[in-house]
Coordinates of C-alpha atoms in Angstrom, one line a residue:
Chain A
X250 CA -30.1 -191.5 31.2
X251 CA -33.2 -189.5 32.2
X252 CA -33.6 -187.4 35.3
X253 CA -35.2 -190.1 37.5
X254 CA -34.5 -193.7 36.6
X255 CA -36.0 -196.7 38.2
X256 CA -34.4 -200.0 37.1
X257 CA -36.0 -203.3 38.1
X258 CA -37.1 -201.9 41.4
X259 CA -38.7 -204.5 43.7
X260 CA -40.1 -204.2 47.1
X261 CA -40.7 -207.2 49.3
X262 CA -41.9 -206.4 52.8
X263 CA -40.4 -208.4 55.8
X264 CA -43.7 -210.4 56.0
X265 CA -43.1 -211.6 52.5
X266 CA -45.7 -209.4 50.7
X267 CA -44.4 -208.4 47.3
X268 CA -45.6 -204.8 46.9
X269 CA -43.7 -203.8 43.8
X270 CA -42.4 -206.2 41.1
X271 CA -39.3 -205.4 39.0
X272 CA -40.6 -202.0 37.9
X273 CA -38.6 -199.9 35.5
X274 CA -39.5 -196.4 34.7
X275 CA -37.9 -193.1 33.7
X276 CA -39.1 -189.6 34.3
X277 CA -37.7 -186.7 32.4
X278 CA -36.7 -183.4 33.9
X279 CA -39.7 -181.2 34.4
X280 CA -42.2 -183.9 33.7
X281 CA -45.4 -184.5 35.6
X282 CA -45.7 -188.2 36.1
X283 CA -48.8 -189.7 37.7
X284 CA -49.0 -193.1 39.3
X285 CA -52.6 -194.3 39.3
X286 CA -54.1 -197.6 40.5
X287 CA -56.5 -199.0 43.0
X288 CA -55.6 -198.9 46.7
X289 CA -52.9 -201.5 47.7
X290 CA -51.5 -201.7 44.2
X291 CA -48.0 -200.5 45.2
X292 CA -48.1 -197.0 43.9
X293 CA -47.4 -195.4 47.2
X294 CA -44.7 -197.9 48.0
X295 CA -43.0 -197.0 44.7
X296 CA -43.2 -193.3 45.6
X297 CA -41.9 -193.9 49.1
X298 CA -38.9 -195.8 47.7
X299 CA -38.1 -192.7 45.6
X300 CA -38.4 -190.6 48.7
X301 CA -36.2 -193.0 50.7
X302 CA -38.9 -193.8 53.3
X303 CA -38.9 -197.5 52.2
X304 CA -35.9 -199.6 51.6
X305 CA -35.4 -200.9 48.1
X306 CA -35.3 -204.7 48.1
X307 CA -33.9 -205.0 44.6
X308 CA -33.1 -202.7 41.8
X309 CA -31.6 -199.3 41.4
X310 CA -33.0 -195.8 41.6
X311 CA -31.0 -193.0 40.0
X312 CA -31.9 -189.3 40.5
X313 CA -30.1 -186.7 38.5
X314 CA -27.3 -189.0 37.6
X315 CA -26.7 -190.3 41.1
X316 CA -27.5 -193.7 42.5
X317 CA -29.7 -193.0 45.5
X318 CA -30.5 -196.5 46.8
X319 CA -28.5 -196.0 50.0
X320 CA -28.8 -192.2 50.3
X321 CA -30.6 -191.0 53.4
X322 CA -34.0 -189.3 52.7
X323 CA -32.6 -186.1 54.2
X324 CA -29.8 -186.1 51.6
X325 CA -31.9 -186.9 48.6
X326 CA -33.2 -183.4 48.0
X327 CA -36.7 -184.5 47.4
X328 CA -39.9 -182.9 48.8
X329 CA -43.1 -184.8 49.6
X330 CA -46.6 -183.7 50.1
X331 CA -48.4 -186.3 52.3
X332 CA -52.0 -187.3 52.3
X333 CA -52.7 -185.8 55.7
X334 CA -50.2 -183.0 54.9
X335 CA -48.1 -183.9 58.0
X336 CA -47.7 -180.2 58.9
X337 CA -45.7 -179.5 62.0
X338 CA -48.6 -178.9 64.5
X339 CA -46.5 -176.9 67.0
X340 CA -44.9 -174.5 64.5
X341 CA -46.6 -171.6 62.7
X342 CA -46.8 -171.6 59.0
X343 CA -43.6 -169.6 58.6
X344 CA -41.6 -172.1 60.6
X345 CA -43.3 -175.0 58.8
X346 CA -41.9 -173.6 55.6
X347 CA -38.6 -172.5 57.1
X348 CA -37.7 -175.7 58.9
X349 CA -36.2 -177.6 56.0
X350 CA -34.1 -174.5 55.1
X351 CA -32.9 -174.1 58.6
X352 CA -31.7 -177.7 58.6
X353 CA -29.7 -176.9 55.5
X354 CA -27.9 -174.2 57.3
X355 CA -29.1 -171.4 55.2
X356 CA -28.8 -167.9 56.7
X357 CA -31.8 -166.1 58.1
X358 CA -32.3 -163.4 55.5
X359 CA -32.3 -165.9 52.6
X360 CA -34.8 -168.1 54.5
X361 CA -37.1 -165.2 55.1
X362 CA -37.0 -164.2 51.4
X363 CA -37.6 -167.7 50.2
X364 CA -40.4 -168.3 52.6
X365 CA -42.1 -165.0 51.6
X366 CA -41.7 -165.8 47.9
X367 CA -43.2 -169.2 48.3
X368 CA -46.0 -167.8 50.5
X369 CA -46.8 -165.2 47.9
X370 CA -46.9 -167.8 45.1
X371 CA -49.3 -169.9 47.1
X372 CA -51.3 -166.9 48.5
X373 CA -50.7 -167.9 52.1
X374 CA -48.8 -164.7 53.1
X375 CA -51.6 -163.7 55.4
X376 CA -51.4 -166.9 57.5
X377 CA -47.7 -167.1 58.1
X378 CA -48.0 -166.5 61.8
X379 CA -50.9 -169.0 62.3
X380 CA -50.6 -172.5 63.5
X381 CA -51.8 -175.3 61.2
X382 CA -54.7 -176.1 63.4
X383 CA -56.2 -172.7 62.6
X384 CA -56.2 -173.2 58.9
X385 CA -58.8 -174.7 56.6
X386 CA -58.2 -177.8 54.5
X387 CA -57.3 -175.9 51.4
X388 CA -55.0 -173.6 53.3
X389 CA -53.2 -176.6 54.9
X390 CA -52.8 -178.1 51.5
X391 CA -51.1 -174.9 50.3
X392 CA -48.8 -174.9 53.3
X393 CA -47.9 -178.5 52.6
X394 CA -47.1 -177.5 49.0
X395 CA -45.2 -174.4 50.2
X396 CA -43.1 -176.5 52.3
X397 CA -42.1 -178.5 49.3
X398 CA -41.6 -175.6 47.0
X399 CA -39.6 -173.4 49.3
X400 CA -36.7 -175.9 49.3
X401 CA -36.5 -175.9 45.5
X402 CA -35.9 -179.7 45.5
X403 CA -34.9 -181.9 42.6
X404 CA -38.3 -183.7 42.6
X405 CA -41.7 -183.2 44.1
X406 CA -43.5 -186.3 45.4
X407 CA -47.3 -186.1 46.0
X408 CA -48.9 -188.9 47.9
X409 CA -52.7 -188.6 47.3
X410 CA -52.6 -185.0 48.6
X411 CA -56.1 -184.2 47.4
X412 CA -58.1 -187.0 48.9
X413 CA -58.8 -185.2 52.2
X414 CA -60.5 -182.3 50.5
X415 CA -64.1 -181.9 49.5
X416 CA -65.1 -182.3 45.9
X417 CA -65.1 -178.7 44.9
X418 CA -61.9 -177.8 46.6
X419 CA -60.3 -180.9 45.1
X420 CA -60.9 -179.7 41.6
X421 CA -59.7 -176.3 42.4
X422 CA -56.5 -177.5 44.0
X423 CA -56.0 -179.9 41.1
X424 CA -55.9 -177.0 38.8
X425 CA -53.6 -175.1 41.1
X426 CA -51.2 -177.9 41.4
X427 CA -50.9 -178.3 37.7
X428 CA -50.5 -174.6 37.1
X429 CA -47.9 -174.4 39.9
X430 CA -45.9 -177.3 38.5
X431 CA -45.9 -175.7 35.1
X432 CA -44.7 -172.4 36.6
X433 CA -42.1 -173.9 38.8
X434 CA -41.1 -176.6 36.3
X435 CA -40.0 -179.1 38.9
X436 CA -40.1 -182.8 38.1
X437 CA -43.1 -184.3 39.9
X438 CA -44.6 -187.6 40.7
X439 CA -48.2 -187.7 41.8
X440 CA -49.8 -190.7 43.3
X441 CA -53.6 -191.0 43.2
X442 CA -56.4 -193.6 42.9
X443 CA -58.6 -191.1 41.2
X444 CA -58.5 -191.5 37.5
X445 CA -59.9 -188.1 36.7
X446 CA -57.1 -186.5 38.8
X447 CA -54.6 -188.7 37.0
X448 CA -55.9 -187.8 33.5
X449 CA -56.0 -184.1 34.2
X450 CA -52.7 -183.7 35.9
X451 CA -50.4 -186.1 34.1
X452 CA -47.9 -185.4 31.3
X453 CA -47.5 -189.1 31.5
X454 CA -49.4 -191.7 33.4
X455 CA -48.4 -195.0 34.8
X456 CA -51.3 -197.3 35.5
X457 CA -50.3 -199.7 38.3
X458 CA -51.9 -202.9 39.3
X459 CA -50.7 -205.5 41.7
X460 CA -47.2 -204.0 41.9
X461 CA -46.8 -203.9 38.1
X462 CA -47.0 -201.0 35.7
X463 CA -49.8 -202.2 33.4
X464 CA -49.4 -199.3 31.0
X465 CA -47.3 -196.2 30.6
X466 CA -48.1 -193.3 28.3
X467 CA -49.8 -189.9 27.9
X468 CA -53.3 -189.8 29.4
X469 CA -54.9 -189.7 25.9
X470 CA -52.8 -192.6 24.6
X471 CA -54.0 -194.7 27.5
X472 CA -57.6 -193.6 27.1
X473 CA -57.6 -194.4 23.4
X474 CA -55.5 -197.4 23.5
X475 CA -55.7 -199.4 26.7
X476 CA -53.5 -202.4 26.5
X477 CA -55.2 -204.5 29.0
X478 CA -58.6 -205.2 30.5
X479 CA -57.5 -203.6 33.8
X480 CA -56.4 -200.4 32.2
X481 CA -59.5 -200.2 30.1
X482 CA -61.7 -200.6 33.1
X483 CA -59.8 -198.3 35.3
X484 CA -59.3 -195.3 33.0
X485 CA -62.5 -193.6 31.8
X486 CA -65.6 -192.4 33.6
X487 CA -68.1 -193.8 33.6
X488 CA -66.4 -197.1 33.3
X489 CA -66.1 -199.0 30.1
X490 CA -68.8 -201.6 29.4
X491 CA -67.6 -205.2 29.2
X492 CA -69.4 -208.0 27.3
X493 CA -68.4 -211.6 27.0
X494 CA -67.9 -212.6 23.4
X495 CA -66.3 -215.1 21.0
X496 CA -63.8 -214.3 18.3
X497 CA -63.5 -216.6 15.4
X498 CA -62.0 -215.9 12.0
X499 CA -62.1 -212.2 12.5
X500 CA -65.7 -212.3 13.5
X501 CA -66.8 -211.3 16.9
X502 CA -70.0 -212.8 18.2
X503 CA -71.5 -211.4 21.3
X504 CA -74.8 -212.4 22.9
X505 CA -77.1 -210.9 20.3
X506 CA -74.9 -209.2 17.7
X507 CA -71.9 -209.7 15.5
X508 CA -69.0 -207.6 14.3
X509 CA -67.2 -208.7 11.2
X510 CA -63.7 -207.9 9.8
X511 CA -62.0 -207.5 13.1
X512 CA -58.3 -206.7 12.9
X513 CA -57.1 -209.6 15.0
X514 CA -55.9 -213.1 14.4
X515 CA -56.9 -214.3 17.9
X516 CA -59.5 -217.0 18.2
X517 CA -61.3 -217.9 21.3
X518 CA -63.2 -216.4 24.2
X519 CA -62.8 -212.7 24.6
X520 CA -64.1 -209.7 26.4
X521 CA -65.5 -206.8 24.4
X522 CA -65.1 -203.4 25.8
X523 CA -67.1 -200.4 24.7
X524 CA -66.9 -196.9 26.3
X525 CA -70.3 -195.3 27.1
X526 CA -69.3 -192.3 25.1
X527 CA -68.5 -194.3 22.0
X528 CA -72.1 -195.3 21.4
X529 CA -74.5 -193.5 19.1
X530 CA -78.2 -193.9 18.6
X531 CA -79.2 -195.1 15.1
X532 CA -81.9 -197.1 13.5
X533 CA -81.3 -200.8 13.3
X534 CA -78.3 -200.5 15.6
X535 CA -76.3 -203.4 16.8
X536 CA -77.4 -203.1 20.4
X537 CA -80.9 -202.8 21.8
X538 CA -80.8 -201.2 25.2
X539 CA -83.7 -201.4 27.6
X540 CA -83.5 -198.3 29.7
X541 CA -83.7 -198.8 33.5
X542 CA -82.2 -195.6 34.9
X543 CA -81.2 -192.2 33.6
X544 CA -78.8 -189.9 35.4
X545 CA -79.1 -186.4 34.1
X546 CA -75.9 -184.5 34.4
X547 CA -77.1 -181.5 32.4
X548 CA -74.4 -181.6 29.7
X549 CA -74.9 -185.4 29.3
X550 CA -77.3 -188.1 30.3
X551 CA -75.9 -191.3 31.6
X552 CA -78.3 -194.1 30.6
X553 CA -78.1 -197.4 32.3
X554 CA -80.0 -200.4 31.0
X555 CA -80.1 -204.0 30.1
X556 CA -79.1 -205.9 27.0
X557 CA -80.6 -209.3 27.3
X558 CA -78.8 -210.7 30.3
X559 CA -76.2 -208.0 30.7
X560 CA -77.1 -205.5 33.4
X561 CA -76.0 -201.9 34.0
X562 CA -74.8 -201.3 30.5
X563 CA -74.1 -197.6 30.2
X564 CA -74.6 -195.2 27.4
X565 CA -73.7 -191.5 27.4
X566 CA -76.2 -189.5 25.5
X567 CA -76.2 -185.8 24.8
X568 CA -77.9 -183.8 27.5
X569 CA -80.7 -182.4 25.3
X570 CA -82.3 -185.7 24.8
X571 CA -85.2 -186.9 26.8
X572 CA -84.9 -190.6 27.6
X573 CA -87.3 -192.3 29.9
X574 CA -87.2 -195.5 31.9
X575 CA -88.7 -198.3 29.9
X576 CA -87.6 -196.9 26.5
X577 CA -85.7 -199.2 24.2
X578 CA -82.7 -197.6 22.4
X579 CA -81.0 -198.8 19.3
X580 CA -77.3 -198.2 19.6
X581 CA -74.4 -198.5 17.3
X582 CA -70.7 -198.4 18.2
X583 CA -68.6 -195.6 16.7
X584 CA -66.3 -196.9 14.0
X585 CA -63.5 -199.0 15.4
X586 CA -64.2 -197.6 18.9
X587 CA -64.2 -201.0 20.6
X588 CA -61.6 -203.0 22.5
X589 CA -61.2 -206.7 22.5
X590 CA -59.3 -208.4 25.3
X591 CA -58.2 -212.0 25.7
X592 CA -60.6 -213.3 28.4
X593 CA -58.0 -215.4 30.2
X594 CA -55.0 -213.0 30.2
X595 CA -56.8 -209.7 29.9
X596 CA -54.4 -208.6 27.1
X597 CA -55.7 -206.5 24.2
X598 CA -56.0 -208.5 21.0
X599 CA -57.3 -206.0 18.5
Chain B
X452 CA -81.5 -168.6 87.9
X453 CA -83.3 -171.3 89.8
X454 CA -81.2 -173.5 92.0
X455 CA -82.2 -177.2 92.0
X456 CA -82.1 -179.2 95.2
X457 CA -79.7 -181.6 93.5
X458 CA -77.3 -178.8 92.9
X459 CA -77.4 -177.8 96.6
X460 CA -76.6 -181.3 97.6
X461 CA -73.8 -181.5 95.1
X462 CA -72.4 -178.2 96.4
X463 CA -72.6 -179.4 100.0
X464 CA -70.7 -182.5 99.1
X465 CA -68.1 -180.4 97.3
X466 CA -67.7 -178.0 100.2
X467 CA -67.2 -180.9 102.6
X468 CA -64.5 -182.2 100.3
X469 CA -62.8 -178.8 100.2
X470 CA -63.0 -178.5 104.0
X471 CA -61.5 -182.0 104.4
X472 CA -58.6 -180.9 102.3
X473 CA -58.1 -177.4 103.7
X474 CA -58.9 -177.6 107.4
X475 CA -55.8 -179.7 108.4
X476 CA -53.6 -177.2 106.7
X477 CA -55.4 -174.2 108.2
X478 CA -55.2 -175.8 111.7
X479 CA -51.5 -176.4 111.3
X480 CA -51.0 -172.9 110.1
X481 CA -53.1 -171.3 112.9
X482 CA -51.4 -173.4 115.5
X483 CA -48.0 -172.5 114.2
X484 CA -48.6 -168.9 115.2
X485 CA -49.3 -169.5 118.9
X486 CA -47.0 -170.1 121.8
X487 CA -46.2 -173.6 122.8
X488 CA -47.7 -173.2 126.2
X489 CA -51.1 -172.3 124.9
X490 CA -51.2 -175.2 122.4
X491 CA -50.2 -177.5 125.2
X492 CA -52.9 -176.3 127.5
X493 CA -55.7 -175.5 125.1
X494 CA -55.1 -177.8 122.2
X495 CA -54.9 -177.0 118.5
X496 CA -56.1 -173.6 117.4
X497 CA -58.4 -172.4 114.7
X498 CA -57.5 -168.7 115.1
X499 CA -54.3 -166.9 114.3
X500 CA -51.9 -166.1 117.2
X501 CA -49.3 -163.4 117.6
X502 CA -46.1 -165.6 117.4
X503 CA -45.9 -165.9 113.7
X504 CA -42.6 -164.1 113.1
X505 CA -40.9 -165.5 116.2
X506 CA -41.8 -169.1 115.5
X507 CA -41.0 -169.0 111.8
X508 CA -37.7 -167.2 112.4
X509 CA -36.7 -169.7 114.9
X510 CA -37.5 -172.7 112.7
X511 CA -35.6 -171.3 109.7
X512 CA -32.5 -170.2 111.5
X513 CA -32.1 -172.3 114.6
X514 CA -29.4 -174.9 114.4
X515 CA -30.6 -178.4 115.1
X516 CA -29.6 -182.0 114.7
X517 CA -27.4 -184.0 117.0
X518 CA -24.4 -181.8 116.5
X519 CA -26.5 -178.6 116.1
X520 CA -25.1 -177.8 112.7
X521 CA -28.0 -177.8 110.3
X522 CA -30.8 -175.3 110.0
X523 CA -34.2 -175.9 108.5
X524 CA -33.3 -173.4 105.7
X525 CA -30.4 -175.5 104.7
X526 CA -32.6 -178.6 104.7
X527 CA -35.1 -176.8 102.4
X528 CA -32.3 -176.1 100.0
X529 CA -31.1 -179.7 100.1
X530 CA -34.6 -181.0 99.5
X531 CA -35.1 -178.6 96.7
X532 CA -31.9 -179.6 95.0
X533 CA -32.7 -183.3 95.4
X534 CA -36.2 -182.9 94.1
X535 CA -35.2 -180.7 91.2
X536 CA -32.4 -183.1 90.2
X537 CA -34.6 -186.2 90.4
X538 CA -37.5 -184.6 88.5
X539 CA -35.3 -183.1 85.7
X540 CA -33.3 -186.2 85.2
X541 CA -36.3 -188.5 85.4
X542 CA -38.1 -186.5 82.7
X543 CA -35.1 -186.3 80.5
X544 CA -34.1 -189.9 80.7
X545 CA -37.7 -191.2 80.4
X546 CA -38.4 -189.0 77.4
X547 CA -35.2 -190.2 75.6
X548 CA -35.7 -193.9 76.5
X549 CA -39.3 -193.7 75.3
X550 CA -38.0 -192.1 72.1
X551 CA -35.6 -194.9 71.5
X552 CA -38.2 -197.6 72.3
X553 CA -40.8 -196.1 69.9
X554 CA -38.7 -194.8 67.0
X555 CA -35.8 -197.3 66.8
X556 CA -37.5 -200.4 65.7
X557 CA -35.1 -203.0 66.9
X558 CA -36.3 -206.4 67.8
X559 CA -35.8 -206.1 71.5
X560 CA -37.7 -202.9 71.9
X561 CA -40.8 -204.5 73.2
X562 CA -39.1 -206.9 75.7
X563 CA -36.9 -204.0 76.9
X564 CA -40.0 -201.9 77.4
X565 CA -41.6 -204.6 79.5
X566 CA -38.4 -205.1 81.4
X567 CA -38.4 -201.3 82.2
X568 CA -42.0 -201.6 83.1
X569 CA -41.4 -204.5 85.5
X570 CA -39.1 -202.3 87.6
X571 CA -42.3 -200.6 88.9
X572 CA -42.6 -203.7 91.0
X573 CA -39.2 -203.1 92.5
X574 CA -39.3 -199.7 94.2
X575 CA -36.3 -198.2 95.9
X576 CA -37.3 -199.5 99.3
X577 CA -37.1 -203.1 98.1
X578 CA -33.7 -202.8 96.6
X579 CA -32.4 -200.4 99.3
X580 CA -29.4 -202.6 100.4
X581 CA -27.9 -203.2 96.9
X582 CA -28.5 -199.6 96.1
X583 CA -26.8 -198.4 99.2
X584 CA -23.9 -200.8 98.6
X585 CA -23.4 -199.5 95.1
X586 CA -23.6 -195.9 96.1
X587 CA -21.3 -196.3 99.0
X588 CA -18.8 -198.3 96.8
X589 CA -18.8 -195.4 94.4
X590 CA -18.1 -193.1 97.3
X591 CA -21.2 -191.1 96.8
X592 CA -22.7 -191.2 100.3
X593 CA -23.2 -187.7 101.7
X594 CA -23.4 -186.1 98.3
X595 CA -26.1 -184.7 96.1
X596 CA -25.1 -187.1 93.4
X597 CA -25.7 -190.0 95.8
X598 CA -29.1 -188.6 96.8
X599 CA -30.3 -188.1 93.2
X600 CA -28.7 -190.8 91.1
X601 CA -30.3 -194.0 92.3
X602 CA -33.8 -192.4 91.8
X603 CA -33.5 -191.0 88.3
X604 CA -34.9 -193.9 86.3
X605 CA -38.6 -193.9 86.0
X606 CA -40.7 -196.7 84.5
X607 CA -43.9 -194.7 84.9
X608 CA -42.7 -191.6 83.0
X609 CA -41.2 -193.9 80.3
X610 CA -44.5 -195.5 79.9
X611 CA -46.4 -192.2 79.6
X612 CA -43.9 -190.8 77.1
X613 CA -44.0 -194.0 75.1
X614 CA -47.8 -194.0 74.9
X615 CA -47.7 -190.4 73.8
X616 CA -45.1 -190.8 71.1
X617 CA -47.0 -193.7 69.7
X618 CA -49.9 -191.4 69.0
X619 CA -47.7 -189.1 66.9
X620 CA -48.3 -189.9 63.2
X621 CA -45.5 -191.5 61.3
X622 CA -45.8 -188.9 58.5
X623 CA -44.5 -186.3 60.9
X624 CA -41.3 -188.2 61.2
X625 CA -41.1 -188.9 57.5
X626 CA -41.8 -185.3 56.6
X627 CA -39.2 -184.1 59.1
X628 CA -36.7 -186.6 57.6
X629 CA -37.3 -185.2 54.1
X630 CA -36.8 -181.7 55.6
X631 CA -33.4 -182.8 56.7
X632 CA -33.9 -183.5 60.4
X633 CA -31.7 -186.1 62.0
X634 CA -32.5 -188.3 65.0
X635 CA -31.5 -185.7 67.5
X636 CA -33.2 -182.7 65.9
X637 CA -36.4 -184.7 65.5
X638 CA -36.4 -185.2 69.2
X639 CA -35.6 -181.6 70.1
X640 CA -37.6 -179.9 67.4
X641 CA -40.7 -182.1 67.4
X642 CA -41.1 -184.5 70.3
X643 CA -40.1 -182.1 73.1
X644 CA -42.3 -179.2 72.0
X645 CA -45.2 -181.6 71.2
X646 CA -44.9 -183.2 74.6
X647 CA -44.3 -180.1 76.7
X648 CA -47.6 -180.4 78.6
X649 CA -46.7 -184.0 79.3
X650 CA -43.2 -182.9 80.4
X651 CA -44.8 -180.4 82.8
X652 CA -47.1 -183.0 84.2
X653 CA -44.4 -185.5 84.7
X654 CA -42.1 -182.9 86.2
X655 CA -44.7 -182.1 88.9
X656 CA -45.2 -185.8 89.7
X657 CA -41.5 -186.4 89.9
X658 CA -40.7 -183.3 91.8
X659 CA -43.2 -184.2 94.5
X660 CA -41.9 -187.8 94.5
X661 CA -38.3 -186.6 94.9
X662 CA -39.3 -184.0 97.6
X663 CA -41.1 -186.6 99.7
X664 CA -38.3 -189.2 99.7
X665 CA -37.7 -190.3 103.3
X666 CA -36.0 -193.6 103.6
X667 CA -33.2 -193.1 101.0
X668 CA -31.9 -189.8 102.3
X669 CA -32.2 -191.2 105.8
X670 CA -29.9 -194.1 105.0
X671 CA -27.7 -192.2 102.6
X672 CA -26.7 -189.2 104.7
X673 CA -24.7 -189.3 107.8
X674 CA -23.5 -185.7 107.5
X675 CA -26.1 -183.3 108.7
X676 CA -25.4 -180.8 105.9
X677 CA -27.2 -183.2 103.5
X678 CA -30.3 -183.7 105.5
X679 CA -33.6 -183.1 103.8
X680 CA -36.8 -181.6 105.0
X681 CA -38.8 -184.8 105.3
X682 CA -36.0 -186.4 107.5
X683 CA -35.7 -183.2 109.5
X684 CA -39.4 -183.4 110.4
X685 CA -38.6 -186.4 112.4
X686 CA -35.1 -185.5 113.7
X687 CA -34.7 -181.9 114.1
X688 CA -36.5 -181.2 117.4
X689 CA -36.2 -184.6 119.0
X690 CA -33.7 -183.4 121.6
X691 CA -36.3 -181.0 122.9
X692 CA -38.3 -183.8 124.4
X693 CA -35.6 -184.6 126.8
X694 CA -35.2 -182.6 130.0
X695 CA -37.6 -180.0 131.3
X696 CA -38.3 -178.1 128.1
X697 CA -41.9 -178.0 126.7
X698 CA -42.6 -180.0 123.5
X699 CA -42.1 -177.4 120.7
X700 CA -45.4 -178.1 118.9
X701 CA -45.8 -174.6 117.4
X702 CA -42.4 -174.7 115.7
X703 CA -43.2 -178.2 114.4
X704 CA -46.3 -176.9 112.8
X705 CA -44.4 -173.9 111.3
X706 CA -41.9 -176.4 109.9
X707 CA -44.7 -178.5 108.4
X708 CA -46.2 -175.4 106.8
X709 CA -42.8 -174.3 105.4
X710 CA -42.1 -177.8 104.0
X711 CA -45.3 -177.7 101.9
X712 CA -44.3 -174.5 100.1
X713 CA -41.9 -175.7 97.5
X714 CA -44.1 -178.4 96.0
X715 CA -47.1 -176.1 96.1
X716 CA -45.1 -173.5 94.2
X717 CA -44.1 -176.0 91.5
X718 CA -47.7 -177.1 91.1
X719 CA -48.9 -173.5 91.0
X720 CA -46.4 -172.5 88.3
X721 CA -46.9 -175.6 86.1
X722 CA -50.5 -176.3 86.7
X723 CA -51.8 -174.8 83.5
X724 CA -49.6 -177.1 81.5
X725 CA -50.2 -179.9 84.0
X726 CA -53.9 -179.9 83.5
X727 CA -53.5 -179.7 79.7
X728 CA -51.1 -182.6 79.8
X729 CA -53.6 -184.8 81.6
X730 CA -56.7 -183.9 79.6
X731 CA -55.6 -183.2 76.1
X732 CA -52.8 -183.5 73.7
X733 CA -51.7 -180.6 71.5
X734 CA -51.8 -182.2 68.1

């Protein structure tokens, strides 16, 4: 049995909403697991069930070999960082960090030492006497993390902790969280709706949609091999391009091109997915893209255009190229870098 | 700086308001320092007289009442104990009941809240006979407990605390739970310090409410040693009207001035928090 084990966990709210469907998942000790999905997909509910803040309707959760379904949150030895940090507004930073330790009946000297160690690690030693209202967003974030670290819990739970920060700080804190987790080595679950955050932080990633884990794997596995239309569309930025197509006898016919010798026995209507970064310019390419808009990012250009009736088709070109509105580009797909999904079920078929 | 005419008008209105508030108190105070004779012959006074120490000394230490056993000083102590008891218990009970109503999500929480709220329509004066019956059956007439106990429940304060607790984000409770706080420590470590301005404001209201109670102590107490200031104002010098003695107007004014001091002190000491509690929340 692994460190954290969810077995057929289901959450049904009193009003009948089913937030999480029979989800099973294990997290190894020291692993950084990320739950990613659109808002309302049940990822936070799942996290809160691990924390003990939501009752479990069905199923079992085991933490460190102990069934914790009925264990009170205060007894679970888990620490959580909330979206709005939930710092204690009337206590200074020192007491914010020390509160959990005091409740555990730890003696004063040990508390002081632990708080100071955590503060040093997070570089908040200078603010220990301040109230949370006197801190900036990034500092509050650190205090929230410090409050989790100082208790040395079995597991860290992060509930979208970066979504209140501005873009630059978010990237910086993302890095810091990852570094910190590697340094401290505590098992962590991180919930986010931001797929870049998810990709960069995770050892393993669970893509959740409508209360179901759609796919579980390392970020690169999921990026390279999305198993469903949802995962393909959700992971990757800019988003994967989708085209309607037909698959018959291993030949895929889209609106104005064909791909032969496809490794699939499926016949019928499908959706073809191509990532913008998997296209290359070539003479007599499969796809003719009429350029409508170019976003220059410096390192890359994001080219949006039209193929016959399909709008906003995206192609990522190297940044040194000059492409203008009105140009027509001839594009090929990198070898085997396309994904075919059953149009009705959304399941991958190639 | 140029002063605009509108400002002058505004200031005149404000000054009139201040005078309306202050003048009656000043006249009472000034009159309390004169001899009875001069007030009787020349009316109320705007200037200070020379009888300050005599009048106040007499008021505080003279034994009054029907059996001439109680002094005004004793009545001040009684009123203070009563008001303090009422205010403290009202605040404590309301804060705790609001805590239960907001954080324990049982089905009856809302109906119970409205039930509590409805009691605003039934002040003590309306239920004075049943209240008296209960207190007297319990043998609590002529005791501080009897003076305080029937007045300690407060719908108003419960309502204010409830509204305040509802604005505290749920994450705070959740975070505290994960930090190992139980129901009691969440109340003591979080809700009480977060609502301390509210507590101060409520304490002032309730202190003044308790201090100015008239009907209940009047009915409740037959022994003079439990008389309160507000009762005494009516009773303590009545006997002086009989016979040939002059009405003791100056002493009455002195008594009134003295009776204002305890509530004023409470307001002065708590006003910083009181104002904060009314205009902002520390979150």
